[in-house]
PDB file of C-alpha atoms and ligand atoms in Angstrom:
ATOM      1  CA  MET A   1      41.913 -10.064 131.631  1.00 83.00           C
ATOM      2  CA  ARG A   2      41.650 -11.247 127.997  1.00 97.00           C
ATOM      3  CA  VAL A   3      38.968 -13.940 127.738  1.00 97.00           C
ATOM      4  CA  PRO A   4      40.520 -16.713 125.653  1.00 98.00           C
ATOM      5  CA  PHE A   5      38.696 -17.556 122.464  1.00 98.00           C
ATOM      6  CA  ILE A   6      38.821 -20.654 120.296  1.00 98.00           C
ATOM      7  CA  ALA A   7      36.937 -20.460 117.010  1.00 99.00           C
ATOM      8  CA  GLY A   8      36.355 -23.278 114.576  1.00 99.00           C
ATOM      9  CA  ASN A   9      36.615 -22.379 110.900  1.00 98.00           C
ATOM     10  CA  TRP A  10      34.790 -25.094 108.999  1.00 99.00           C
ATOM     11  CA  LYS A  11      35.841 -23.700 105.624  1.00 98.00           C
ATOM     12  CA  MET A  12      33.815 -25.272 102.775  1.00 98.00           C
ATOM     13  CA  ASN A  13      32.660 -28.306 104.717  1.00 98.00           C
ATOM     14  CA  MET A  14      29.326 -29.614 106.062  1.00 98.00           C
ATOM     15  CA  THR A  15      25.903 -29.468 104.465  1.00 98.00           C
ATOM     16  CA  VAL A  16      23.250 -27.594 106.424  1.00 98.00           C
ATOM     17  CA  ALA A  17      21.878 -30.899 107.720  1.00 98.00           C
ATOM     18  CA  GLU A  18      25.321 -32.102 108.772  1.00 98.00           C
ATOM     19  CA  ALA A  19      26.038 -28.751 110.413  1.00 98.00           C
ATOM     20  CA  VAL A  20      22.917 -28.889 112.577  1.00 98.00           C
ATOM     21  CA  THR A  21      23.517 -32.500 113.583  1.00 98.00           C
ATOM     22  CA  PHE A  22      27.100 -31.694 114.503  1.00 98.00           C
ATOM     23  CA  VAL A  23      26.448 -28.583 116.598  1.00 98.00           C
ATOM     24  CA  ASN A  24      23.656 -30.372 118.434  1.00 98.00           C
ATOM     25  CA  GLU A  25      26.149 -33.112 119.236  1.00 98.00           C
ATOM     26  CA  VAL A  26      28.822 -30.822 120.664  1.00 98.00           C
ATOM     27  CA  LYS A  27      27.017 -27.805 122.108  1.00 98.00           C
ATOM     28  CA  ASP A  28      26.429 -29.181 125.607  1.00 98.00           C
ATOM     29  CA  GLY A  29      30.052 -30.215 125.870  1.00 98.00           C
ATOM     30  CA  LEU A  30      31.190 -26.749 124.792  1.00 98.00           C
ATOM     31  CA  ASP A  31      28.739 -25.054 127.159  1.00 98.00           C
ATOM     32  CA  ALA A  32      30.228 -27.064 130.016  1.00 98.00           C
ATOM     33  CA  VAL A  33      33.680 -25.542 129.464  1.00 98.00           C
ATOM     34  CA  SER A  34      34.163 -22.392 131.510  1.00 96.00           C
ATOM     35  CA  GLY A  35      36.887 -19.795 131.088  1.00 96.00           C
ATOM     36  CA  MET A  36      36.877 -20.093 127.318  1.00 98.00           C
ATOM     37  CA  GLU A  37      34.773 -18.475 124.631  1.00 98.00           C
ATOM     38  CA  SER A  38      34.101 -20.671 121.607  1.00 98.00           C
ATOM     39  CA  ALA A  39      32.547 -20.193 118.181  1.00 99.00           C
ATOM     40  CA  PHE A  40      31.857 -21.943 114.911  1.00 99.00           C
ATOM     41  CA  CYS A  41      32.470 -19.984 111.726  1.00 99.00           C
ATOM     42  CA  VAL A  42      30.271 -21.793 109.254  1.00 99.00           C
ATOM     43  CA  PRO A  43      29.414 -21.602 105.551  1.00 98.00           C
ATOM     44  CA  ALA A  44      26.977 -18.733 104.933  1.00 98.00           C
ATOM     45  CA  ILE A  45      24.166 -21.046 103.898  1.00 98.00           C
ATOM     46  CA  ALA A  46      24.304 -22.776 107.289  1.00 98.00           C
ATOM     47  CA  LEU A  47      24.283 -19.554 109.366  1.00 99.00           C
ATOM     48  CA  PRO A  48      20.511 -19.420 110.082  1.00 98.00           C
ATOM     49  CA  SER A  49      20.244 -23.095 111.040  1.00 98.00           C
ATOM     50  CA  VAL A  50      23.401 -23.135 113.143  1.00 99.00           C
ATOM     51  CA  ALA A  51      22.428 -19.884 114.886  1.00 98.00           C
ATOM     52  CA  ALA A  52      19.014 -21.405 115.702  1.00 98.00           C
ATOM     53  CA  ALA A  53      20.608 -24.611 116.988  1.00 98.00           C
ATOM     54  CA  LEU A  54      22.966 -22.570 119.198  1.00 98.00           C
ATOM     55  CA  SER A  55      20.411 -19.975 120.325  1.00 98.00           C
ATOM     56  CA  ARG A  56      20.395 -21.182 123.929  1.00 97.00           C
ATOM     57  CA  SER A  57      24.073 -22.023 123.949  1.00 98.00           C
ATOM     58  CA  SER A  58      27.085 -19.925 124.931  1.00 98.00           C
ATOM     59  CA  VAL A  59      28.802 -20.904 121.676  1.00 98.00           C
ATOM     60  CA  PHE A  60      29.064 -17.977 119.265  1.00 98.00           C
ATOM     61  CA  VAL A  61      28.428 -18.081 115.534  1.00 99.00           C
ATOM     62  CA  GLY A  62      30.605 -16.582 112.862  1.00 99.00           C
ATOM     63  CA  ALA A  63      30.707 -16.208 109.105  1.00 99.00           C
ATOM     64  CA  GLN A  64      33.836 -16.935 107.095  1.00 98.00           C
ATOM     65  CA  ASN A  65      33.648 -13.934 104.799  1.00 98.00           C
ATOM     66  CA  MET A  66      31.303 -11.154 103.730  1.00 98.00           C
ATOM     67  CA  ALA A  67      30.993  -8.614 100.949  1.00 98.00           C
ATOM     68  CA  ASN A  68      32.405  -5.107 101.106  1.00 98.00           C
ATOM     69  CA  ASN A  69      28.985  -3.643 100.262  1.00 98.00           C
ATOM     70  CA  GLU A  70      25.607  -3.646 101.977  1.00 98.00           C
ATOM     71  CA  SER A  71      23.460  -4.490  98.948  1.00 98.00           C
ATOM     72  CA  GLY A  72      23.299  -4.133  95.218  1.00 98.00           C
ATOM     73  CA  ALA A  73      24.498  -5.679  91.978  1.00 98.00           C
ATOM     74  CA  TYR A  74      27.201  -7.991  93.354  1.00 98.00           C
ATOM     75  CA  THR A  75      26.255 -11.427  92.046  1.00 98.00           C
ATOM     76  CA  GLY A  76      27.101 -14.244  94.415  1.00 98.00           C
ATOM     77  CA  GLU A  77      28.052 -12.051  97.361  1.00 98.00           C
ATOM     78  CA  ILE A  78      26.576 -12.036 100.869  1.00 98.00           C
ATOM     79  CA  SER A  79      26.365  -8.762 102.741  1.00 98.00           C
ATOM     80  CA  PRO A  80      26.914  -7.850 106.383  1.00 98.00           C
ATOM     81  CA  VAL A  81      23.229  -6.904 106.609  1.00 98.00           C
ATOM     82  CA  MET A  82      22.333 -10.475 105.636  1.00 98.00           C
ATOM     83  CA  ILE A  83      24.681 -12.218 108.050  1.00 98.00           C
ATOM     84  CA  LYS A  84      24.144  -9.870 110.999  1.00 98.00           C
ATOM     85  CA  PRO A  85      20.987 -11.581 112.385  1.00 98.00           C
ATOM     86  CA  PHE A  86      22.955 -14.834 112.706  1.00 98.00           C
ATOM     87  CA  ALA A  87      26.631 -13.966 113.096  1.00 98.00           C
ATOM     88  CA  ASP A  88      28.493 -12.504 116.062  1.00 98.00           C
ATOM     89  CA  TYR A  89      31.828 -12.734 114.246  1.00 99.00           C
ATOM     90  CA  VAL A  90      33.178 -12.768 110.711  1.00 99.00           C
ATOM     91  CA  ILE A  91      36.576 -14.048 109.622  1.00 99.00           C
ATOM     92  CA  LEU A  92      38.189 -11.543 107.270  1.00 98.00           C
ATOM     93  CA  GLY A  93      41.345 -11.888 105.203  1.00 98.00           C
ATOM     94  CA  HIS A  94      41.857 -15.601 105.674  1.00 98.00           C
ATOM     95  CA  SER A  95      44.909 -16.649 103.637  1.00 98.00           C
ATOM     96  CA  GLU A  96      42.658 -18.839 101.461  1.00 98.00           C
ATOM     97  CA  ARG A  97      40.572 -15.768 100.567  1.00 98.00           C
ATOM     98  CA  ARG A  98      43.732 -13.813  99.853  1.00 98.00           C
ATOM     99  CA  GLU A  99      45.324 -16.601  97.790  1.00 97.00           C
ATOM    100  CA  TYR A 100      42.377 -18.040  95.823  1.00 97.00           C
ATOM    101  CA  TYR A 101      40.100 -14.993  95.573  1.00 98.00           C
ATOM    102  CA  GLY A 102      42.615 -12.202  95.326  1.00 98.00           C
ATOM    103  CA  GLU A 103      41.669 -10.381  98.517  1.00 98.00           C
ATOM    104  CA  THR A 104      44.026  -7.517  99.239  1.00 98.00           C
ATOM    105  CA  ASP A 105      44.895  -5.764 102.476  1.00 98.00           C
ATOM    106  CA  ALA A 106      42.826  -2.798 101.269  1.00 98.00           C
ATOM    107  CA  LEU A 107      39.762  -4.999 100.753  1.00 98.00           C
ATOM    108  CA  VAL A 108      40.211  -6.600 104.168  1.00 98.00           C
ATOM    109  CA  ASN A 109      40.346  -3.113 105.686  1.00 98.00           C
ATOM    110  CA  GLU A 110      37.185  -2.080 103.863  1.00 98.00           C
ATOM    111  CA  LYS A 111      35.357  -5.217 105.003  1.00 98.00           C
ATOM    112  CA  ALA A 112      36.542  -4.789 108.589  1.00 98.00           C
ATOM    113  CA  LYS A 113      35.124  -1.258 108.739  1.00 98.00           C
ATOM    114  CA  LEU A 114      31.824  -2.410 107.247  1.00 98.00           C
ATOM    115  CA  ALA A 115      31.553  -5.366 109.645  1.00 98.00           C
ATOM    116  CA  LEU A 116      32.131  -3.025 112.595  1.00 98.00           C
ATOM    117  CA  ALA A 117      29.516  -0.614 111.245  1.00 98.00           C
ATOM    118  CA  HIS A 118      27.057  -3.525 111.442  1.00 98.00           C
ATOM    119  CA  SER A 119      28.212  -4.649 114.898  1.00 98.00           C
ATOM    120  CA  ILE A 120      29.783  -7.844 113.618  1.00 98.00           C
ATOM    121  CA  LYS A 121      33.149  -8.519 115.246  1.00 98.00           C
ATOM    122  CA  PRO A 122      35.949  -9.138 112.746  1.00 99.00           C
ATOM    123  CA  ILE A 123      38.446 -11.939 113.225  1.00 99.00           C
ATOM    124  CA  ILE A 124      41.208 -10.551 111.028  1.00 99.00           C
ATOM    125  CA  ALA A 125      43.601 -13.185 109.748  1.00 98.00           C
ATOM    126  CA  CYS A 126      47.230 -12.604 108.891  1.00 98.00           C
ATOM    127  CA  GLY A 127      50.243 -14.795 108.256  1.00 98.00           C
ATOM    128  CA  GLU A 128      53.205 -15.370 106.004  1.00 97.00           C
ATOM    129  CA  SER A 129      53.955 -17.964 103.321  1.00 96.00           C
ATOM    130  CA  LEU A 130      56.697 -20.561 103.615  1.00 94.00           C
ATOM    131  CA  ALA A 131      58.876 -18.607 101.172  1.00 95.00           C
ATOM    132  CA  GLN A 132      58.468 -15.408 103.181  1.00 96.00           C
ATOM    133  CA  ASN A 133      59.195 -17.316 106.364  1.00 95.00           C
ATOM    134  CA  GLN A 134      62.364 -18.819 104.942  1.00 93.00           C
ATOM    135  CA  ALA A 135      63.478 -15.453 103.585  1.00 96.00           C
ATOM    136  CA  GLY A 136      63.209 -13.942 107.062  1.00 96.00           C
ATOM    137  CA  GLU A 137      60.390 -11.636 106.015  1.00 98.00           C
ATOM    138  CA  THR A 138      57.753 -12.778 108.517  1.00 97.00           C
ATOM    139  CA  GLN A 139      58.042  -9.925 110.954  1.00 97.00           C
ATOM    140  CA  ALA A 140      57.820  -7.138 108.376  1.00 98.00           C
ATOM    141  CA  PHE A 141      55.122  -8.856 106.329  1.00 98.00           C
ATOM    142  CA  VAL A 142      52.780  -9.681 109.210  1.00 98.00           C
ATOM    143  CA  SER A 143      53.239  -6.291 110.815  1.00 98.00           C
ATOM    144  CA  GLY A 144      52.439  -4.696 107.440  1.00 98.00           C
ATOM    145  CA  GLN A 145      49.281  -6.802 107.081  1.00 98.00           C
ATOM    146  CA  ILE A 146      48.122  -5.667 110.517  1.00 98.00           C
ATOM    147  CA  ARG A 147      48.770  -1.975 109.812  1.00 98.00           C
ATOM    148  CA  ALA A 148      46.959  -2.151 106.475  1.00 98.00           C
ATOM    149  CA  ALA A 149      43.959  -4.108 107.791  1.00 98.00           C
ATOM    150  CA  LEU A 150      43.470  -1.644 110.645  1.00 98.00           C
ATOM    151  CA  ASP A 151      43.979   1.573 108.708  1.00 98.00           C
ATOM    152  CA  GLY A 152      41.540   4.209 109.937  1.00 98.00           C
ATOM    153  CA  ILE A 153      39.940   1.987 112.588  1.00 98.00           C
ATOM    154  CA  SER A 154      39.254   3.762 115.883  1.00 98.00           C
ATOM    155  CA  THR A 155      40.374   2.539 119.287  1.00 98.00           C
ATOM    156  CA  ALA A 156      36.760   1.813 120.275  1.00 98.00           C
ATOM    157  CA  ASP A 157      36.364  -0.394 117.210  1.00 98.00           C
ATOM    158  CA  MET A 158      39.788  -1.995 117.648  1.00 98.00           C
ATOM    159  CA  LEU A 159      38.677  -3.307 121.015  1.00 98.00           C
ATOM    160  CA  LYS A 160      36.034  -5.420 119.222  1.00 98.00           C
ATOM    161  CA  ILE A 161      38.519  -7.029 116.825  1.00 98.00           C
ATOM    162  CA  VAL A 162      40.232 -10.392 117.204  1.00 99.00           C
ATOM    163  CA  ILE A 163      43.459 -11.064 115.305  1.00 99.00           C
ATOM    164  CA  ALA A 164      44.318 -14.567 114.086  1.00 98.00           C
ATOM    165  CA  TYR A 165      47.949 -15.248 113.195  1.00 98.00           C
ATOM    166  CA  GLU A 166      48.049 -18.213 110.837  1.00 97.00           C
ATOM    167  CA  PRO A 167      51.346 -18.990 109.130  1.00 97.00           C
ATOM    168  CA  ILE A 168      50.228 -20.302 105.729  1.00 96.00           C
ATOM    169  CA  TRP A 169      52.720 -23.156 105.820  1.00 93.00           C
ATOM    170  CA  ALA A 170      51.076 -24.485 108.993  1.00 93.00           C
ATOM    171  CA  ILE A 171      47.493 -24.537 107.675  1.00 91.00           C
ATOM    172  CA  GLY A 172      46.137 -28.009 107.041  1.00 88.00           C
ATOM    173  CA  THR A 173      49.646 -29.413 106.776  1.00 89.00           C
ATOM    174  CA  GLY A 174      50.130 -30.928 110.205  1.00 85.00           C
ATOM    175  CA  LEU A 175      53.250 -28.706 110.354  1.00 86.00           C
ATOM    176  CA  SER A 176      52.231 -26.584 113.318  1.00 84.00           C
ATOM    177  CA  ALA A 177      54.479 -23.698 114.275  1.00 89.00           C
ATOM    178  CA  THR A 178      56.311 -24.206 117.537  1.00 94.00           C
ATOM    179  CA  VAL A 179      54.940 -22.309 120.500  1.00 97.00           C
ATOM    180  CA  GLU A 180      58.087 -20.144 120.484  1.00 96.00           C
ATOM    181  CA  GLN A 181      57.693 -19.353 116.762  1.00 95.00           C
ATOM    182  CA  ALA A 182      53.974 -18.600 116.968  1.00 97.00           C
ATOM    183  CA  GLY A 183      54.145 -16.748 120.273  1.00 98.00           C
ATOM    184  CA  GLY A 184      57.197 -14.791 119.160  1.00 97.00           C
ATOM    185  CA  ILE A 185      55.522 -13.479 116.002  1.00 98.00           C
ATOM    186  CA  ILE A 186      52.274 -12.841 117.828  1.00 98.00           C
ATOM    187  CA  LYS A 187      54.189 -10.742 120.340  1.00 98.00           C
ATOM    188  CA  THR A 188      56.594  -8.884 118.087  1.00 98.00           C
ATOM    189  CA  ALA A 189      54.688  -8.591 114.794  1.00 98.00           C
ATOM    190  CA  VAL A 190      51.118  -8.415 116.068  1.00 98.00           C
ATOM    191  CA  ARG A 191      50.885  -7.146 119.657  1.00 98.00           C
ATOM    192  CA  ASP A 192      53.805  -4.747 119.384  1.00 98.00           C
ATOM    193  CA  THR A 193      52.328  -3.363 116.154  1.00 98.00           C
ATOM    194  CA  LEU A 194      48.988  -2.907 117.928  1.00 98.00           C
ATOM    195  CA  ALA A 195      50.834  -1.105 120.727  1.00 98.00           C
ATOM    196  CA  ASP A 196      52.489   1.155 118.192  1.00 98.00           C
ATOM    197  CA  LEU A 197      49.123   1.972 116.594  1.00 98.00           C
ATOM    198  CA  TYR A 198      46.861   2.150 119.644  1.00 98.00           C
ATOM    199  CA  GLY A 199      49.128   2.244 122.695  1.00 98.00           C
ATOM    200  CA  ASN A 200      50.128  -0.565 124.988  1.00 98.00           C
ATOM    201  CA  ASP A 201      46.981  -0.467 127.146  1.00 98.00           C
ATOM    202  CA  VAL A 202      44.805  -1.216 124.145  1.00 98.00           C
ATOM    203  CA  ALA A 203      47.245  -3.776 122.722  1.00 98.00           C
ATOM    204  CA  GLN A 204      47.100  -5.691 126.002  1.00 98.00           C
ATOM    205  CA  GLN A 205      43.325  -6.010 125.683  1.00 98.00           C
ATOM    206  CA  ILE A 206      43.237  -7.447 122.158  1.00 98.00           C
ATOM    207  CA  ARG A 207      42.796 -11.171 121.747  1.00 98.00           C
ATOM    208  CA  ILE A 208      45.243 -12.790 119.350  1.00 98.00           C
ATOM    209  CA  GLN A 209      44.693 -16.352 118.177  1.00 98.00           C
ATOM    210  CA  TYR A 210      47.141 -18.781 116.658  1.00 97.00           C
ATOM    211  CA  GLY A 211      45.964 -20.930 113.740  1.00 97.00           C
ATOM    212  CA  GLY A 212      47.580 -23.782 111.845  1.00 96.00           C
ATOM    213  CA  SER A 213      47.211 -27.471 112.658  1.00 95.00           C
ATOM    214  CA  VAL A 214      45.874 -26.860 116.168  1.00 96.00           C
ATOM    215  CA  LYS A 215      44.667 -30.154 117.651  1.00 97.00           C
ATOM    216  CA  PRO A 216      43.407 -31.407 121.021  1.00 98.00           C
ATOM    217  CA  HIS A 217      46.933 -32.562 121.909  1.00 97.00           C
ATOM    218  CA  ASN A 218      48.798 -29.306 121.178  1.00 96.00           C
ATOM    219  CA  ILE A 219      46.347 -26.543 122.176  1.00 98.00           C
ATOM    220  CA  ALA A 220      47.537 -26.448 125.800  1.00 98.00           C
ATOM    221  CA  ASP A 221      51.106 -25.708 124.663  1.00 97.00           C
ATOM    222  CA  TYR A 222      49.962 -22.721 122.610  1.00 97.00           C
ATOM    223  CA  MET A 223      47.781 -21.433 125.421  1.00 98.00           C
ATOM    224  CA  SER A 224      50.738 -21.560 127.791  1.00 97.00           C
ATOM    225  CA  HIS A 225      52.324 -18.669 125.871  1.00 97.00           C
ATOM    226  CA  PRO A 226      51.418 -15.343 127.503  1.00 97.00           C
ATOM    227  CA  ASP A 227      50.596 -13.653 124.178  1.00 98.00           C
ATOM    228  CA  ILE A 228      48.463 -16.426 122.644  1.00 98.00           C
ATOM    229  CA  ASP A 229      44.807 -15.971 123.601  1.00 98.00           C
ATOM    230  CA  GLY A 230      43.180 -18.788 121.689  1.00 98.00           C
ATOM    231  CA  ALA A 231      43.088 -20.461 118.329  1.00 98.00           C
ATOM    232  CA  LEU A 232      41.443 -20.455 114.929  1.00 98.00           C
ATOM    233  CA  VAL A 233      40.969 -24.123 114.200  1.00 98.00           C
ATOM    234  CA  GLY A 234      40.276 -25.655 110.806  1.00 98.00           C
ATOM    235  CA  GLY A 235      40.195 -29.425 110.395  1.00 97.00           C
ATOM    236  CA  ALA A 236      39.917 -30.234 114.094  1.00 98.00           C
ATOM    237  CA  SER A 237      36.753 -28.116 114.428  1.00 98.00           C
ATOM    238  CA  LEU A 238      34.850 -30.581 112.223  1.00 98.00           C
ATOM    239  CA  LYS A 239      35.186 -33.420 114.697  1.00 98.00           C
ATOM    240  CA  PRO A 240      33.422 -34.105 117.992  1.00 98.00           C
ATOM    241  CA  ASP A 241      36.714 -33.958 119.860  1.00 98.00           C
ATOM    242  CA  PHE A 242      36.701 -30.201 119.201  1.00 98.00           C
ATOM    243  CA  VAL A 243      35.067 -30.183 122.640  1.00 98.00           C
ATOM    244  CA  GLU A 244      38.213 -31.770 124.069  1.00 98.00           C
ATOM    245  CA  LEU A 245      40.353 -29.265 122.161  1.00 98.00           C
ATOM    246  CA  VAL A 246      38.439 -26.336 123.667  1.00 98.00           C
ATOM    247  CA  ALA A 247      38.532 -27.859 127.167  1.00 98.00           C
ATOM    248  CA  ASN A 248      42.269 -28.531 126.844  1.00 98.00           C
ATOM    249  CA  GLY A 249      42.785 -24.878 125.946  1.00 98.00           C
ATOM    250  CA  VAL A 250      41.616 -23.634 129.327  1.00 97.00           C
ATOM    251  CA  THR A 251      44.644 -22.603 131.324  1.00 87.00           C
ATOM    252  CA  ALA A 252      44.619 -23.152 135.047  1.00 65.00           C
TER     253      ALA A 252
HETATM  254  P1  LIG B   1      43.902 -26.226 110.166  1.00 88.96           P
HETATM  255  O1  LIG B   1      43.562 -26.186 111.630  1.00 88.96           O
HETATM  256  O2  LIG B   1      43.139 -27.273 109.404  1.00 88.96           O
HETATM  257  O3  LIG B   1      45.388 -26.263 109.937  1.00 88.96           O
HETATM  258  O4  LIG B   1      43.389 -24.831 109.535  1.00 88.96           O
HETATM  259  C1  LIG B   1      43.775 -23.646 110.136  1.00 88.96           C
HETATM  260  C2  LIG B   1      42.979 -22.541 109.550  1.00 88.96           C
HETATM  261  O5  LIG B   1      43.187 -22.134 108.418  1.00 88.96           O
HETATM  262  C3  LIG B   1      41.902 -21.957 110.368  1.00 88.96           C
HETATM  263  O6  LIG B   1      41.413 -20.791 109.789  1.00 88.96           O
END
């Protein structure tokens, strides 16, 4: 009943010209995959061009961040009003935003509410550091991130949200979490927390992605876990074999 969803997060890669060339190269391949929703979350400057290139494609477009205000004196920021014509989704609270730009749970919550107010679907990212993992704090930390990010969000809005669980130690390292590790945390720290907040019926409808060194060769393993509904893919979404990754993610 949950439509699986694999999103590419390009991070700070690709010029506008490179972005357009790339999506034109892969869009037909992605359109040919059924039973899987896919998206590219691209740098803000590439949103208009990528959205135009994908206008007749089933591939969705996402932003990687947005401001917590609609307009005003916020030098360098890009507002939900600006991204809305081009973006179906927006990644919020990626660990790189939290680590390098000081984003807090409270800010992620504020941005999530504002994105929803502008009909942009948030992909809310959560995940623990290596130190937290080794200290046995993963469960409490991730569950706390989820509660804080969703504070005050209605059930109707929750149904539009995607959660991405990305253990920080698995991002860009080649050290992917095992299916049991990732699926276990997704079940106990994410879905069970959603059930506690919104009830089990709602929790069963929410799509939860795994992220961290997902590649064409390991996506099928993740998708075999009953609680993993897709992936948020960094490095491997910059290569043409992202099409293979998405196709390999379709479960029988
Ligand atoms: P990698 O797939 O490069 O590990 O990145 C994961 C990620 O951070 C996606 O948001």
